[in-house]
Coordinates of N, CA, C and O in Angstrom, one line a residue:
M820 N -36.0 21.1 42.4 CA -36.4 20.7 41.4 C -35.5 20.7 40.3 O -35.1 19.6 39.7
Y821 N -35.4 21.5 39.3 CA -33.9 21.4 38.7 C -32.5 20.4 39.2 O -31.5 19.9 38.5
V822 N -32.6 21.0 40.4 CA -31.4 20.7 40.9 C -31.2 18.8 40.9 O -30.4 18.3 40.7
I823 N -32.4 18.2 40.9 CA -32.5 17.3 41.2 C -32.6 16.6 39.8 O -31.7 15.4 40.3
L824 N -33.1 17.0 38.9 CA -32.9 16.5 37.8 C -31.8 16.3 37.1 O -30.8 15.6 36.8
I825 N -30.8 17.4 37.2 CA -29.3 17.7 36.8 C -28.7 16.6 37.9 O -28.1 15.7 37.6
A826 N -28.8 16.5 38.8 CA -28.0 15.4 39.7 C -28.8 13.8 39.5 O -27.5 12.8 39.2
V827 N -29.8 13.5 38.8 CA -30.1 12.5 38.5 C -29.2 12.1 36.7 O -28.8 11.3 37.1
Q828 N -29.7 13.2 36.6 CA -29.0 13.1 34.7 C -27.2 12.9 35.2 O -26.4 11.7 34.5
K829 N -26.8 13.8 35.5 CA -25.7 13.3 36.1 C -25.4 12.3 36.4 O -23.9 11.7 36.0
T830 N -25.9 11.3 37.6 CA -25.5 9.9 37.8 C -25.6 9.1 36.9 O -25.0 8.2 36.2
I831 N -26.6 9.3 35.6 CA -26.7 8.6 34.5 C -25.9 8.5 34.1 O -25.5 7.8 33.6
I832 N -25.1 10.0 33.4 CA -24.3 9.8 32.5 C -23.1 9.4 33.2 O -22.0 8.7 32.1
M833 N -22.8 9.3 34.6 CA -21.0 9.1 34.8 C -21.3 7.9 34.8 O -21.0 6.3 34.3
E834 N -22.7 6.6 35.2 CA -22.5 5.4 35.3 C -22.9 4.9 33.9 O -22.1 3.2 33.6
T835 N -23.4 5.6 33.0 CA -22.9 4.8 31.6 C -21.8 5.0 30.8 O -21.1 3.8 30.5
I836 N -20.7 5.9 31.1 CA -19.5 6.4 30.4 C -18.7 5.2 31.3 O -18.1 4.2 31.3
Q837 N -19.0 4.9 32.7 CA -18.2 3.8 33.6 C -18.5 2.4 33.0 O -17.5 1.8 32.5
H838 N -20.2 2.7 32.6 CA -20.0 1.0 31.7 C -19.6 0.8 30.6 O -18.7 -0.2 30.6
I839 N -19.6 1.9 29.7 CA -18.5 1.7 28.1 C -17.5 1.7 28.4 O -16.6 1.1 28.1
Q840 N -16.4 1.9 29.6 CA -15.1 1.6 29.3 C -15.2 0.3 30.0 O -14.4 -0.2 29.5
K841 N -16.2 0.2 30.6 CA -15.7 -1.6 31.4 C -15.4 -2.4 30.4 O -15.1 -3.2 30.0
K842 N -17.1 -2.3 29.6 CA -17.0 -2.7 28.2 C -15.8 -3.0 26.9 O -15.0 -4.0 26.8
R843 N -15.3 -1.4 27.3 CA -14.2 -1.8 26.1 C -12.7 -2.5 26.8 O -12.4 -2.6 26.2
T844 N -12.6 -2.2 28.0 CA -11.8 -2.8 28.6 C -12.1 -4.4 28.8 O -10.5 -5.2 28.9
D845 N -12.5 -4.7 29.2 CA -13.1 -6.2 28.4 C -12.7 -6.9 27.7 O -12.5 -7.8 27.9
N846 N -13.3 -6.2 26.4 CA -13.1 -6.7 25.3 C -11.8 -6.8 24.3 O -11.7 -7.3 23.4
L847 N -10.6 -6.2 25.2 CA -9.4 -5.5 25.1 C -8.6 -6.9 24.6 O -8.2 -7.1 24.0
P848 N -8.4 -7.8 25.9 CA -7.9 -8.8 25.5 C -8.1 -9.6 24.0 O -7.4 -10.7 23.9
A849 N -9.5 -9.9 24.1 CA -9.9 -10.5 22.2 C -9.6 -9.7 21.7 O -9.6 -10.5 20.5
L850 N -9.7 -8.8 21.5 CA -9.5 -7.6 20.3 C -7.9 -7.9 20.1 O -7.2 -8.6 18.7
F851 N -6.7 -8.5 21.1 CA -5.3 -8.7 21.1 C -5.3 -9.6 20.7 O -4.2 -10.1 19.9
F852 N -6.0 -10.3 21.1 CA -5.7 -11.7 20.8 C -6.0 -12.3 19.0 O -5.6 -13.2 18.6
V853 N -7.2 -11.4 18.9 CA -7.7 -12.0 17.0 C -6.6 -11.3 16.7 O -5.7 -11.8 15.5
L854 N -5.9 -10.2 16.9 CA -4.9 -9.3 16.1 C -3.0 -10.3 16.3 O -2.7 -10.4 14.9
R855 N -3.3 -11.0 17.6 CA -1.9 -11.6 17.5 C -1.8 -13.3 16.6 O -1.2 -13.4 15.7
V856 N -3.0 -13.9 16.8 CA -3.8 -15.0 15.9 C -3.6 -14.3 14.7 O -2.3 -15.6 13.6
A857 N -4.2 -13.6 14.4 CA -4.1 -12.6 12.6 C -2.0 -12.7 11.8 O -2.2 -12.9 11.1
L858 N -2.0 -11.8 13.1 CA -0.4 -11.8 12.5 C 0.6 -13.0 12.5 O 0.9 -13.3 11.3
G859 N -0.1 -13.7 13.7 CA 0.9 -15.1 13.4 C 0.6 -16.2 12.2 O 1.3 -16.8 11.6
F860 N -0.6 -15.7 11.2 CA -1.5 -16.6 10.4 C -1.1 -15.8 8.9 O 0.1 -16.8 8.5
C861 N -0.4 -14.7 9.3 CA 0.1 -14.1 7.8 C 1.3 -14.4 7.7 O 2.2 -14.4 6.9
L862 N 2.1 -14.5 8.6 CA 3.4 -14.8 8.6 C 3.3 -16.4 8.3 O 4.8 -16.5 7.8
F863 N 3.0 -17.3 9.0 CA 2.8 -18.8 8.9 C 2.4 -18.9 6.9 O 3.7 -19.2 6.5
I864 N 1.8 -18.3 6.8 CA 1.1 -18.1 5.5 C 2.5 -18.0 4.3 O 2.4 -18.7 3.3
K865 N 3.0 -17.0 5.0 CA 4.3 -16.2 4.0 C 4.9 -17.5 3.9 O 6.1 -17.5 3.1
G866 N 5.8 -18.1 5.3 CA 6.4 -19.0 5.2 C 5.6 -20.2 4.4 O 7.0 -20.8 3.5
I867 N 4.7 -20.4 4.4 CA 4.3 -21.8 3.2 C 5.1 -21.4 1.9 O 5.5 -21.8 1.2
S868 N 4.4 -20.0 1.8 CA 4.5 -18.8 0.5 C 5.9 -19.2 0.1 O 6.3 -19.6 -1.5
F869 N 6.6 -19.0 0.5 CA 8.2 -19.1 0.8 C 8.5 -20.7 0.2 O 9.3 -21.1 -0.7
M870 N 8.1 -21.5 0.8 CA 8.8 -22.8 0.8 C 8.7 -23.3 -0.7 O 9.2 -23.8 -1.5
R871 N 7.3 -22.3 -0.7 CA 6.4 -23.4 -2.3 C 7.5 -22.5 -3.7 O 7.8 -22.9 -4.2
N872 N 7.8 -21.3 -3.0 CA 8.8 -20.5 -4.2 C 10.1 -20.5 -3.8 O 10.4 -18.6 -3.9
M873 N 10.9 -20.9 -3.3 CA 12.3 -21.3 -2.6 C 13.1 -20.3 -3.8 O 13.6 -19.4 -3.0
G874 N 12.7 -21.0 -5.3 CA 13.8 -19.8 -5.9 C 13.3 -18.8 -6.0 O 14.5 -17.8 -6.1
E875 N 12.0 -18.1 -6.5 CA 11.7 -16.5 -6.2 C 12.8 -16.2 -5.5 O 13.4 -15.0 -5.2
L876 N 12.3 -16.2 -4.2 CA 13.0 -15.8 -2.6 C 14.2 -15.6 -3.1 O 15.0 -14.5 -2.7
E877 N 15.1 -16.3 -3.7 CA 16.5 -16.5 -3.5 C 17.2 -16.2 -4.4 O 17.8 -14.5 -5.2
A878 N 16.5 -15.9 -5.4 CA 16.3 -14.9 -7.1 C 16.3 -13.3 -6.6 O 17.1 -13.0 -7.2
L879 N 15.4 -13.6 -5.7 CA 15.2 -11.6 -5.5 C 16.0 -11.5 -4.4 O 17.2 -10.3 -4.4
L880 N 17.5 -12.1 -3.5 CA 17.9 -11.7 -2.6 C 19.1 -11.7 -3.4 O 20.1 -11.3 -3.3
T881 N 19.6 -12.6 -4.5 CA 20.6 -12.8 -5.3 C 21.0 -11.3 -6.1 O 21.4 -10.7 -6.5
K882 N 19.8 -10.9 -6.9 CA 19.8 -9.4 -7.1 C 19.8 -8.2 -6.4 O 20.7 -7.1 -6.2
S883 N 20.0 -8.4 -5.2 CA 21.3 -7.4 -4.3 C 22.3 -7.7 -3.7 O 23.1 -8.6 -4.1
S884 N 22.7 -7.3 -3.0 CA 23.8 -6.4 -1.5 C 24.1 -7.7 -0.9 O 25.4 -8.6 -0.3
L885 N 23.1 -8.7 -0.9 CA 23.2 -10.2 -0.3 C 23.6 -11.4 -1.2 O 23.4 -12.7 -0.2
A886 N 23.5 -11.0 -2.1 CA 24.2 -12.2 -3.0 C 24.7 -13.2 -2.4 O 24.2 -15.1 -2.7
P887 N 25.9 -13.0 -1.9 CA 26.7 -14.5 -1.5 C 25.7 -15.1 -0.4 O 26.2 -16.4 -0.3
Y888 N 25.2 -14.7 0.3 CA 23.9 -14.9 1.4 C 22.9 -15.8 0.7 O 21.7 -16.1 1.5
S889 N 22.3 -15.6 -0.1 CA 21.0 -15.5 -0.9 C 20.2 -17.1 -0.5 O 19.2 -17.3 0.3
S890 N 21.3 -18.0 -0.6 CA 20.7 -19.9 -0.4 C 20.1 -20.1 0.9 O 19.3 -20.1 1.5
W891 N 21.1 -19.1 2.0 CA 21.1 -19.6 3.2 C 20.6 -18.5 3.7 O 19.1 -18.9 4.5
L892 N 20.0 -17.5 3.4 CA 19.3 -16.1 3.6 C 17.9 -16.9 3.3 O 16.7 -17.0 4.6
A893 N 17.9 -16.9 2.4 CA 16.0 -17.7 1.7 C 15.9 -18.8 2.5 O 14.6 -18.6 3.0
I894 N 16.6 -19.9 3.1 CA 16.5 -20.7 4.4 C 15.9 -20.6 5.6 O 14.7 -20.6 5.9
V895 N 16.7 -19.3 5.9 CA 16.4 -18.7 7.2 C 15.2 -18.3 7.2 O 14.6 -18.1 7.9
I896 N 14.7 -17.2 6.6 CA 13.8 -16.2 5.9 C 12.5 -17.2 6.3 O 11.5 -16.9 6.7
T897 N 12.5 -18.6 5.3 CA 11.4 -19.2 5.0 C 10.7 -19.7 6.8 O 10.0 -19.7 6.9
W898 N 12.1 -20.8 7.4 CA 11.4 -21.0 8.8 C 11.4 -20.5 9.3 O 11.1 -20.5 10.6
A899 N 11.8 -18.7 9.4 CA 12.0 -18.3 10.6 C 10.3 -17.8 10.4 O 9.7 -17.5 11.4
H900 N 9.3 -17.4 9.4 CA 8.3 -17.0 8.8 C 7.5 -18.1 9.7 O 6.1 -18.0 10.0
F901 N 7.9 -18.8 8.7 CA 7.5 -20.7 9.0 C 7.1 -20.7 11.0 O 5.8 -20.5 11.3
L902 N 8.0 -21.3 11.4 CA 7.4 -21.4 12.9 C 7.0 -20.5 13.1 O 6.7 -19.6 15.0
G903 N 8.0 -19.1 13.3 CA 7.6 -17.5 14.6 C 6.2 -17.5 14.0 O 5.5 -17.2 14.5
G904 N 6.0 -17.5 12.6 CA 4.3 -16.9 12.7 C 3.5 -18.2 13.8 O 2.7 -17.7 14.0
F905 N 3.7 -19.0 13.3 CA 3.1 -20.5 14.9 C 3.5 -20.0 15.9 O 2.6 -20.0 16.8
L906 N 4.4 -19.9 16.3 CA 4.8 -19.4 17.3 C 4.0 -18.0 18.0 O 3.4 -18.1 19.3
V907 N 4.2 -17.4 17.4 CA 3.4 -15.6 17.4 C 1.2 -16.6 17.3 O 0.8 -15.5 18.7
A908 N 1.0 -16.9 16.8 CA -0.4 -17.7 16.7 C -0.7 -17.6 17.8 O -2.0 -18.2 18.4
I909 N -0.2 -18.8 18.7 CA -0.4 -19.8 19.4 C 0.5 -19.0 20.9 O -0.1 -19.1 21.8
G910 N 0.9 -17.6 20.3 CA 1.1 -17.6 22.0 C 2.5 -17.5 22.6 O 2.5 -17.7 23.9
L911 N 3.0 -18.8 22.3 CA 4.4 -19.9 22.8 C 5.7 -18.7 22.7 O 5.8 -18.1 21.3
F912 N 6.7 -17.8 23.4 CA 7.6 -17.7 22.8 C 7.2 -15.8 22.0 O 8.4 -15.9 21.1
T913 N 6.4 -15.5 22.0 CA 6.2 -14.6 21.8 C 7.0 -13.3 21.0 O 7.5 -13.1 19.9
R914 N 7.7 -13.1 22.4 CA 8.6 -11.8 21.6 C 10.2 -12.4 21.4 O 10.1 -11.4 20.6
P915 N 10.3 -13.4 21.4 CA 12.2 -13.8 20.9 C 11.4 -14.2 19.2 O 12.0 -13.7 18.1
A916 N 9.8 -15.1 19.5 CA 9.4 -15.2 17.4 C 9.5 -13.6 17.1 O 9.8 -13.5 15.9
V917 N 8.9 -12.3 17.6 CA 9.0 -11.3 16.7 C 10.2 -10.5 17.1 O 10.5 -9.9 16.0
V918 N 11.0 -10.6 17.7 CA 12.2 -10.2 17.3 C 13.1 -10.9 16.1 O 13.9 -10.3 15.6
L919 N 12.7 -11.9 16.4 CA 13.4 -12.7 14.3 C 12.8 -12.2 13.6 O 13.1 -12.3 12.6
Q920 N 11.6 -11.6 13.8 CA 10.3 -11.2 12.5 C 11.0 -9.7 11.9 O 10.8 -9.5 10.7
I921 N 11.5 -9.0 12.8 CA 11.3 -7.3 12.7 C 12.7 -7.3 11.4 O 12.4 -6.4 10.8
P922 N 14.0 -7.8 11.4 CA 14.7 -7.7 10.7 C 14.4 -7.7 9.2 O 14.9 -7.4 8.1
I923 N 13.6 -9.2 9.2 CA 13.2 -9.8 7.9 C 12.0 -8.8 7.3 O 12.4 -8.0 6.2
L924 N 11.4 -7.9 8.4 CA 10.2 -7.4 7.5 C 10.8 -6.3 7.0 O 10.3 -5.1 6.3
L925 N 12.3 -5.3 8.3 CA 12.3 -4.4 7.9 C 13.5 -4.6 6.5 O 13.2 -3.7 5.1
G926 N 13.4 -5.3 6.0 CA 14.7 -6.0 4.2 C 13.8 -5.8 3.4 O 13.4 -5.7 2.6
A927 N 12.6 -6.6 3.7 CA 11.1 -6.7 3.1 C 10.8 -5.5 2.9 O 11.1 -4.8 1.6
L928 N 10.2 -4.3 3.8 CA 10.7 -3.4 3.4 C 11.0 -2.4 2.5 O 11.1 -1.7 1.8
I929 N 12.9 -2.5 2.3 CA 13.7 -2.0 1.3 C 13.7 -2.7 0.5 O 13.4 -1.9 -0.4
F930 N 13.4 -3.9 0.0 CA 13.5 -4.6 -1.4 C 12.3 -4.3 -2.0 O 12.2 -4.4 -3.0
I931 N 11.0 -4.5 -0.8 CA 9.5 -3.7 -2.1 C 9.3 -2.5 -2.3 O 9.1 -2.2 -3.3
N932 N 10.5 -2.4 -1.5 CA 10.1 -0.1 -1.8 C 11.3 0.1 -3.2 O 12.0 1.2 -2.9
R933 N 11.0 -0.1 -4.2 CA 11.9 -0.2 -5.8 C 10.8 0.6 -6.4 O 9.4 0.0 -6.5
P934 N 11.4 0.6 -7.4 CA 10.3 1.1 -8.5 C 9.3 0.3 -8.9 O 10.4 -0.8 -9.8
G935 N 8.2 0.2 -9.8 CA 7.5 -0.8 -10.5 C 6.9 -2.1 -9.3 O 6.6 -2.8 -10.2
V936 N 7.2 -1.5 -8.3 CA 6.4 -2.5 -7.2 C 5.1 -2.3 -6.8 O 4.9 -1.0 -6.3
D937 N 4.0 -2.8 -6.7 CA 3.0 -2.6 -5.7 C 3.4 -1.7 -4.5 O 3.7 -2.7 -3.8
M938 N 2.2 -0.5 -4.9 CA 2.5 0.0 -3.2 C 1.7 -0.6 -2.0 O 1.8 -0.9 -1.1
G939 N 0.5 -2.2 -2.4 CA -0.4 -2.7 -2.0 C 0.7 -3.7 -0.9 O 0.4 -4.0 0.7
E940 N 1.1 -3.9 -1.3 CA 2.3 -4.8 -0.6 C 3.3 -4.4 0.5 O 4.0 -4.9 1.1
F941 N 4.1 -2.8 -0.1 CA 4.9 -1.9 1.0 C 3.5 -2.1 2.0 O 4.3 -1.9 3.5
V942 N 2.4 -1.5 2.1 CA 1.6 -1.0 2.9 C 1.4 -2.2 3.8 O 1.3 -2.4 5.0
F943 N 1.1 -3.4 3.6 CA 1.2 -4.9 3.6 C 2.3 -5.1 4.9 O 2.3 -5.3 6.0
A944 N 3.2 -4.5 4.6 CA 4.3 -5.0 5.1 C 5.2 -4.1 6.1 O 5.1 -4.2 6.9
L945 N 4.6 -3.3 5.8 CA 4.7 -1.7 6.5 C 3.7 -2.1 8.4 O 3.4 -1.9 9.2
A946 N 2.6 -2.9 7.8 CA 1.9 -2.8 8.7 C 1.8 -4.1 9.6 O 2.2 -4.3 11.0
I947 N 2.9 -4.9 9.1 CA 2.8 -6.2 9.9 C 4.0 -6.1 10.5 O 4.4 -6.6 11.8
L948 N 5.1 -5.0 10.0 CA 5.6 -4.8 10.9 C 5.4 -3.5 11.8 O 6.4 -3.7 13.4
I949 N 4.1 -2.5 11.7 CA 4.3 -1.8 13.4 C 3.4 -3.4 13.9 O 3.2 -2.6 15.4
L950 N 2.8 -3.9 13.4 CA 2.3 -5.3 14.6 C 3.4 -5.9 15.3 O 3.0 -6.5 16.0
L951 N 4.2 -6.0 14.7 CA 5.1 -7.3 15.1 C 5.7 -5.9 16.4 O 5.9 -6.5 17.3
V952 N 5.8 -4.9 16.3 CA 6.9 -4.0 17.0 C 5.6 -3.4 18.0 O 6.3 -3.5 19.5
F953 N 5.0 -4.0 18.3 CA 3.2 -3.4 18.7 C 3.2 -5.1 19.8 O 3.2 -4.8 21.5
F954 N 3.3 -6.3 19.6 CA 3.5 -7.2 20.4 C 4.7 -7.6 21.0 O 5.1 -8.1 22.1
L955 N 5.1 -6.8 19.9 CA 7.4 -6.9 21.0 C 7.1 -6.0 22.4 O 7.4 -6.9 23.3
K956 N 6.7 -5.8 22.3 CA 6.4 -4.0 23.1 C 5.8 -4.8 24.4 O 5.4 -4.8 25.8
R957 N 4.4 -5.5 24.1 CA 3.3 -6.0 24.9 C 3.1 -7.4 24.8 O 2.7 -8.0 26.2
G958 N 3.9 -8.5 24.5 CA 3.9 -10.1 24.6 C 2.5 -10.1 24.2 O 1.9 -9.7 23.6
G959 N 2.5 -11.6 24.7 CA 1.9 -12.2 24.0 C 0.0 -12.2 24.3 O -0.9 -12.2 24.1
G960 N 0.1 -11.4 25.8 CA -0.9 -10.8 26.2 C -2.0 -11.7 27.3 O -1.1 -13.3 27.4
L961 N -3.1 -11.1 27.6 CA -3.7 -12.6 28.8 C -4.2 -14.0 27.6 O -4.3 -14.6 29.1
L962 N -4.3 -13.5 26.7 CA -5.0 -15.6 26.1 C -3.8 -15.7 25.2 O -3.9 -15.8 24.0
S963 N -2.5 -16.1 26.0 CA -1.2 -16.9 25.5 C -0.9 -18.3 26.1 O -1.4 -17.9 27.2
L964 N -0.1 -18.3 25.3 CA 0.8 -19.8 26.1 C 1.4 -18.6 27.3 O 1.9 -20.1 28.1
D965 N 2.4 -17.9 26.6 CA 3.4 -17.3 27.4 C 2.7 -17.0 28.5 O 3.3 -17.6 29.9
R966 N 1.8 -16.1 29.0 CA 0.9 -16.6 30.1 C 0.6 -17.1 31.2 O 0.7 -17.7 32.3
Y967 N 0.1 -18.2 30.6 CA -0.4 -19.2 30.9 C 0.8 -20.4 31.3 O 0.7 -20.4 33.2
F968 N 2.1 -20.7 30.6 CA 2.9 -21.1 31.7 C 3.5 -20.3 32.0 O 4.5 -20.5 33.7
A969 N 3.6 -18.8 32.7 CA 4.2 -18.1 33.8 C 3.0 -18.3 34.9 O 3.3 -17.8 35.9
Q970 N 1.9 -18.1 35.1 CA 0.9 -18.5 35.8 C 1.0 -20.3 36.7 O 0.5 -20.1 37.4
N971 N 1.1 -20.9 35.5 CA 0.8 -22.5 35.7 C 2.5 -23.1 35.5 O 2.5 -23.7 34.6
P972 N 3.7 -23.1 36.2 CA 5.0 -23.6 36.6 C 5.5 -24.9 36.1 O 4.1 -25.5 37.4
V973 N 5.6 -25.2 35.7 CA 5.9 -27.1 35.5 C 6.6 -27.5 37.0 O 7.3 -27.2 37.5

């Protein structure tokens, strides 16, 4: 009697574990989609912010060792965030867009990590950098235009 009861319990537990694992893996593409869109949106909004405050970005770059290139770099950083954020959000050319963002975020972490700067900005930039590295490795995911065009060649 006890053997049958233990076998039934073991079967129920195994089925429950398999069900949980299946649900978890079924929801991962949606989670990665939300993360990718949020990352792209943050970069896109930062690009818009830089467009509106180009002078502040140039002033920050002028104070660094990159002063001779501050005007040019301000434009490149602004448009890289604006266009790269849009591409990451829609999942088109995800890896190239992320590759362009990583050096910018590394530079931002160096500039942000100064005395008197809010630690929240540093943590936020670090979280964005970690997500960029994650999507560099993973790509656009199942719910992206990269995958759509790979499966449906023109």
